[in-house]
Coordinates of C-alpha atoms in Angstrom, one line a residue:
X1 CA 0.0 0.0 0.0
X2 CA 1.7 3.4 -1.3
X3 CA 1.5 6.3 1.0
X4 CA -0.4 9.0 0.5
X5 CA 1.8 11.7 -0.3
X6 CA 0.3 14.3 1.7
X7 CA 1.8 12.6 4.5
X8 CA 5.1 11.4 3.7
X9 CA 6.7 14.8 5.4
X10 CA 5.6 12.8 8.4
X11 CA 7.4 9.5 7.5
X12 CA 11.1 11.2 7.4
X13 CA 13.2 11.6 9.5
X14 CA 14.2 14.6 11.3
X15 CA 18.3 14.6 11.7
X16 CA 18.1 18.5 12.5
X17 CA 15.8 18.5 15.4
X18 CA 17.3 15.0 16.8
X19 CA 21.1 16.7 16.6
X20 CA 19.8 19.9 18.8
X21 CA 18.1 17.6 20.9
X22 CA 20.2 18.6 24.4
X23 CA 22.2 16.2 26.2
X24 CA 22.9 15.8 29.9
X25 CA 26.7 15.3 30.1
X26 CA 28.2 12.5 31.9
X27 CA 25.0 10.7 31.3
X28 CA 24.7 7.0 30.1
X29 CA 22.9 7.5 26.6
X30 CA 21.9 3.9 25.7
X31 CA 25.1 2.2 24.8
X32 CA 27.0 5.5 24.8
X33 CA 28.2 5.7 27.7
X34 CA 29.0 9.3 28.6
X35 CA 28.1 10.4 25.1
X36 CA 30.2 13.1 23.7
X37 CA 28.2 16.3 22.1
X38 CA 29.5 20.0 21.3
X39 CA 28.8 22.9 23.2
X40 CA 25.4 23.7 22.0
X41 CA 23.8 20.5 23.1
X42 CA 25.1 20.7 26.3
X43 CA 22.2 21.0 28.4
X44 CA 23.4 20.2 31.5
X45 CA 26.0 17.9 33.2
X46 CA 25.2 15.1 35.6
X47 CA 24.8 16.5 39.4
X48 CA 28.1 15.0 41.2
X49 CA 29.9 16.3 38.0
X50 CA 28.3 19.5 37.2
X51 CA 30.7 21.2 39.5
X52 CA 28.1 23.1 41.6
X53 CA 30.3 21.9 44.9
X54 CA 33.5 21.3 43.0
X55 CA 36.5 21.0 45.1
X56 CA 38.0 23.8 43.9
X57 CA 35.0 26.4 44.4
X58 CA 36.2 29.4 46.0
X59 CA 34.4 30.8 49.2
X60 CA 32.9 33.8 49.3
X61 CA 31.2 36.4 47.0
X62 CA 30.9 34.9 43.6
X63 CA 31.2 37.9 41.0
X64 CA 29.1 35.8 38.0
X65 CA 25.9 33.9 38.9
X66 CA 27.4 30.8 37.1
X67 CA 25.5 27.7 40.0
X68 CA 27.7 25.1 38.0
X69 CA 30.8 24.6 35.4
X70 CA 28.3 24.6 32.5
X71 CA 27.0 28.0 33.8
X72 CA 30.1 29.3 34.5
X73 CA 31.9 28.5 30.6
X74 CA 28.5 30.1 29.5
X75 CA 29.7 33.6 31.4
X76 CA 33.2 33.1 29.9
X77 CA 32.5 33.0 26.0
X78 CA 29.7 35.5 27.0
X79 CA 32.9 37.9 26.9
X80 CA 33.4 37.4 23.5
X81 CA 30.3 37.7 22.3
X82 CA 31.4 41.0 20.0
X83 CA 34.6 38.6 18.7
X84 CA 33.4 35.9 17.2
X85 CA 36.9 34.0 15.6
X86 CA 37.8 34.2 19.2
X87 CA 34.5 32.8 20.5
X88 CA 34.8 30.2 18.8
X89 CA 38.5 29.2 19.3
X90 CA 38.0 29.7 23.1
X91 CA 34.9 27.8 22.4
X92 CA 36.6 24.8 21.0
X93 CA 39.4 24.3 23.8
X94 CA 36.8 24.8 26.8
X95 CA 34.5 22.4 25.4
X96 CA 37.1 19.8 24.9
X97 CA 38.4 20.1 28.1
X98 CA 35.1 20.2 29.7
X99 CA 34.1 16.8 28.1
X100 CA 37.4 15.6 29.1
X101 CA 37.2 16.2 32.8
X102 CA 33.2 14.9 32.9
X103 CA 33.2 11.7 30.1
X104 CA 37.1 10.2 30.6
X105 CA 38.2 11.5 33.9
X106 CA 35.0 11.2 36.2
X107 CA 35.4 14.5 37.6
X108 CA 33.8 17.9 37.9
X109 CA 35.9 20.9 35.9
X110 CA 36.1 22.5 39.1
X111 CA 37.9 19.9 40.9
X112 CA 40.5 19.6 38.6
X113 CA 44.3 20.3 40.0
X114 CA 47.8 20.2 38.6
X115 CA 47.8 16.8 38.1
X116 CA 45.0 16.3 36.3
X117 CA 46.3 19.2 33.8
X118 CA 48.8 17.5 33.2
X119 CA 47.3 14.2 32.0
X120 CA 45.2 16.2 29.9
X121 CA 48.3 18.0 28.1
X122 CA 49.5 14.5 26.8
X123 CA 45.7 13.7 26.0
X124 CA 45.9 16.6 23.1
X125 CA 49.2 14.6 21.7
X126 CA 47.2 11.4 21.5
X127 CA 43.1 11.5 22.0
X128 CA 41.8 8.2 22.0
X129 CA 40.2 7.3 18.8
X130 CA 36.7 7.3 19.9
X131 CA 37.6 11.3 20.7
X132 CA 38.6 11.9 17.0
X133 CA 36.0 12.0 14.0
X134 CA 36.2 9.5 11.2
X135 CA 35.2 12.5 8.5
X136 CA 34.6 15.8 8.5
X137 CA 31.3 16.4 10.5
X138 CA 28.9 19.3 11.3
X139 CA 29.2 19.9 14.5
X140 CA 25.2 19.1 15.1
X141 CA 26.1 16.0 13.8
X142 CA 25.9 12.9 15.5
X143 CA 29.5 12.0 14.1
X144 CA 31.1 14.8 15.2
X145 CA 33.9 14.4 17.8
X146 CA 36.3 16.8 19.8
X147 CA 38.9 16.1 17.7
X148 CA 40.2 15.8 14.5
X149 CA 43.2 13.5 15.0
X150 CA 46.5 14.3 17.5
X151 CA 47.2 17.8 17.6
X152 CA 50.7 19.6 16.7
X153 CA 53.1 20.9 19.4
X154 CA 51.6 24.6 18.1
X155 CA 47.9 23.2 18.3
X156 CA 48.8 21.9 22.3
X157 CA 50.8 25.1 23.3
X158 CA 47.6 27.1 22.5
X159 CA 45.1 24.9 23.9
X160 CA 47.1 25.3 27.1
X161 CA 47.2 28.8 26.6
X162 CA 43.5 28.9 26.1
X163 CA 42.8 27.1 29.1
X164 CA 45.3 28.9 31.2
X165 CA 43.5 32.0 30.5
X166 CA 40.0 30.3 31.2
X167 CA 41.0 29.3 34.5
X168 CA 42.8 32.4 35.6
X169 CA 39.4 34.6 35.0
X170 CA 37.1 31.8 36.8
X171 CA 39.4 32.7 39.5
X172 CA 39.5 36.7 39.2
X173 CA 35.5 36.6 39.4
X174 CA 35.6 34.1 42.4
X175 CA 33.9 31.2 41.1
X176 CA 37.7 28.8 41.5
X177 CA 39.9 29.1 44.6
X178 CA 42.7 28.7 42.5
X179 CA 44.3 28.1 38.8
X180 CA 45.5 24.7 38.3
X181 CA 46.6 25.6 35.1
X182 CA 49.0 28.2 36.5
X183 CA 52.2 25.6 37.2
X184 CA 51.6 23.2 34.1
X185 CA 54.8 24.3 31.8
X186 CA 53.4 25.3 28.0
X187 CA 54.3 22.0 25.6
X188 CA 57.4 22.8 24.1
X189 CA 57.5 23.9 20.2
X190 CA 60.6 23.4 18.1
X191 CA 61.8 26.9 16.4
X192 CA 62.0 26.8 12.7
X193 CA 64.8 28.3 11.4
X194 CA 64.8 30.8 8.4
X195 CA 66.5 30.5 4.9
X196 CA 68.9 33.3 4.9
X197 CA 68.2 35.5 2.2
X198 CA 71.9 35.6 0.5
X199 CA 70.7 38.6 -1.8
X200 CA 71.0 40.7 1.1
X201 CA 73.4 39.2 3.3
X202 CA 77.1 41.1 3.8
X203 CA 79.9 39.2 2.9
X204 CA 82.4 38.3 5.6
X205 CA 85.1 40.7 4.5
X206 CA 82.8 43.7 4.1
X207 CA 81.5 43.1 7.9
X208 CA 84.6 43.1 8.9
X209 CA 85.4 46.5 7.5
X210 CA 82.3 48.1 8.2
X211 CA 82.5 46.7 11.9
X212 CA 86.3 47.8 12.1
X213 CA 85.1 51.8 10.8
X214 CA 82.1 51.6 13.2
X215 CA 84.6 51.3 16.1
X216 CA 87.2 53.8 14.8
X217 CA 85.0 56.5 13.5
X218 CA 83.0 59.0 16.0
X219 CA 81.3 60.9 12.4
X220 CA 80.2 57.5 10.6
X221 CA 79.4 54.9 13.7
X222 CA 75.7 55.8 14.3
X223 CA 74.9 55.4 10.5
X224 CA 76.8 52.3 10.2
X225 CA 75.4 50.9 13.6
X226 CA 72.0 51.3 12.0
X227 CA 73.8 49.8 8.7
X228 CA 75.1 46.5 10.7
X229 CA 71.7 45.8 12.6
X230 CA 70.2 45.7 9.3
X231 CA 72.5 43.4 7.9
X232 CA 73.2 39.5 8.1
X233 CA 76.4 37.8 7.7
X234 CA 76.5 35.8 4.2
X235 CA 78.2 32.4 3.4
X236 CA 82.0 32.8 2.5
X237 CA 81.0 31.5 -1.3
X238 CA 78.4 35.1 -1.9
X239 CA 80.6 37.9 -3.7
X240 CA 77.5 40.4 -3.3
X241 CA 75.3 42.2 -1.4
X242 CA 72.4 44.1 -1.7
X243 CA 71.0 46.8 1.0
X244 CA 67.4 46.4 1.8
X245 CA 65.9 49.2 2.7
X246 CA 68.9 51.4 4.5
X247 CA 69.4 54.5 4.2
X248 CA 72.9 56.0 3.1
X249 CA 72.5 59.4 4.6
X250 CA 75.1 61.2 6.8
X251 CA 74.0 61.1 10.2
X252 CA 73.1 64.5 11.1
X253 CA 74.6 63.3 14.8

């Protein structure tokens, strides 16, 4: 029996309105354990997690009504509601951590210390593969993930960074006694060298001359100072050099 077709908007599926169904982190969904959602679908984490009497709570006078962890990354992209790039970024890192501390670790965001900042710095070198997506997916998605695949030594430096400044306003306003994030050392990042441009590198003889006059003369030396700070030391094989943009004038001086 074919279906009438007046009702077979009623007989598809709905993936949109399922994906922004919200999801209470922490939370066994089926046989998800703990299932892992973006931001937006966060609707609320489980109550021993949620971080509403997190160990690291400060006492006192709270300056952001934030009741729980949830509330209180709500307040902190709130901030950057007039930059999005940076919403988003911040968005990104807080998020991952968030699920990180509540899905893997067991533990509310606010009861997080050193130690546990530190686990999560080698997590970003190697998520586990049921953290990384298996194609690109919307972030609605139910195939979305946290991460892409291992992140680079640039990628974990600002993560860290990220998460450092996070923690060190939820500590300014008073929600955190204290910034675990403050003693974990930034992942180290090797320095890429430059090519030297040999076009406009001095040759080794003509250094030595200039440096030689720039130490003898009390007219010249300010002019050739600026001239040698400008300048980069060639290999012995280059015959010429060409001056970028320094000027030749006499130093009024």
């Amino acid at each position: 029996m074919w279906a009438n077709p007046s009702n077979l908007a009623m007989l598809k599926p709905e993936p949109e309105k399922a994906c922004m169904d919200l999801v209470v982190v922490g939370e066994a969904q089926g046989a998800e354990n703990r299932k892992l959602v973006p931001f937006e679908r966060m609707g609320s984490v489980v109550p021993h997690l949620d971080g509403s009497v997190g160990l690291n709570r400060a006492n006192g006078f709270c300056l952001i009504t934030a009741r729980n962890d949830l509330d209180a990354v709500r307040a902190f992209l709130n901030k950057y509601r007039n930059k999005a790039k940076t919403a988003r970024s911040y968005r990104k890192e807080v998020e991952r951590f968030l699920l990180w501390c509540v899905c893997r670790e067991g533990t509310a965001m606010s009861s997080v210390g050193t130690d546990e900042c530190e686990r999560y710095k080698d997590f970003l070198a190697a998520p586990e593969d049921d953290w990384i997506a298996k194609g690109k997916a919307q972030r609605l998605s139910p195939c979305w993930r946290p991460f892409t695949g291992p992140l680079s030594p640039e990628s974990q430096r600002y993560a860290v960074l990220v998460l450092r400044t996070f923690f060190k306003w939820l500590t300014a306003v008073a929600y955190l006694g204290g910034n675990p994030w403050h003693t974990v050392d930034l992942p180290s990042v090797d320095q890429k060298e430059l090519a030297m441009a040999v076009d406009k590198a001095l040759p080794k003889h003509l250094w030595k001359a200039l440096s030689e006059e720039g130490a003898s003369s009390t007219v010249y030396a300010p002019g050739i100072r600026t001239l040698l700070s400008s300048v980069r030391l060639a290999p012995e094989s280059s015959l010429q050099w060409r001056p970028n943009t320094v000027s030749h004038e006499r130093s009024s001086c």
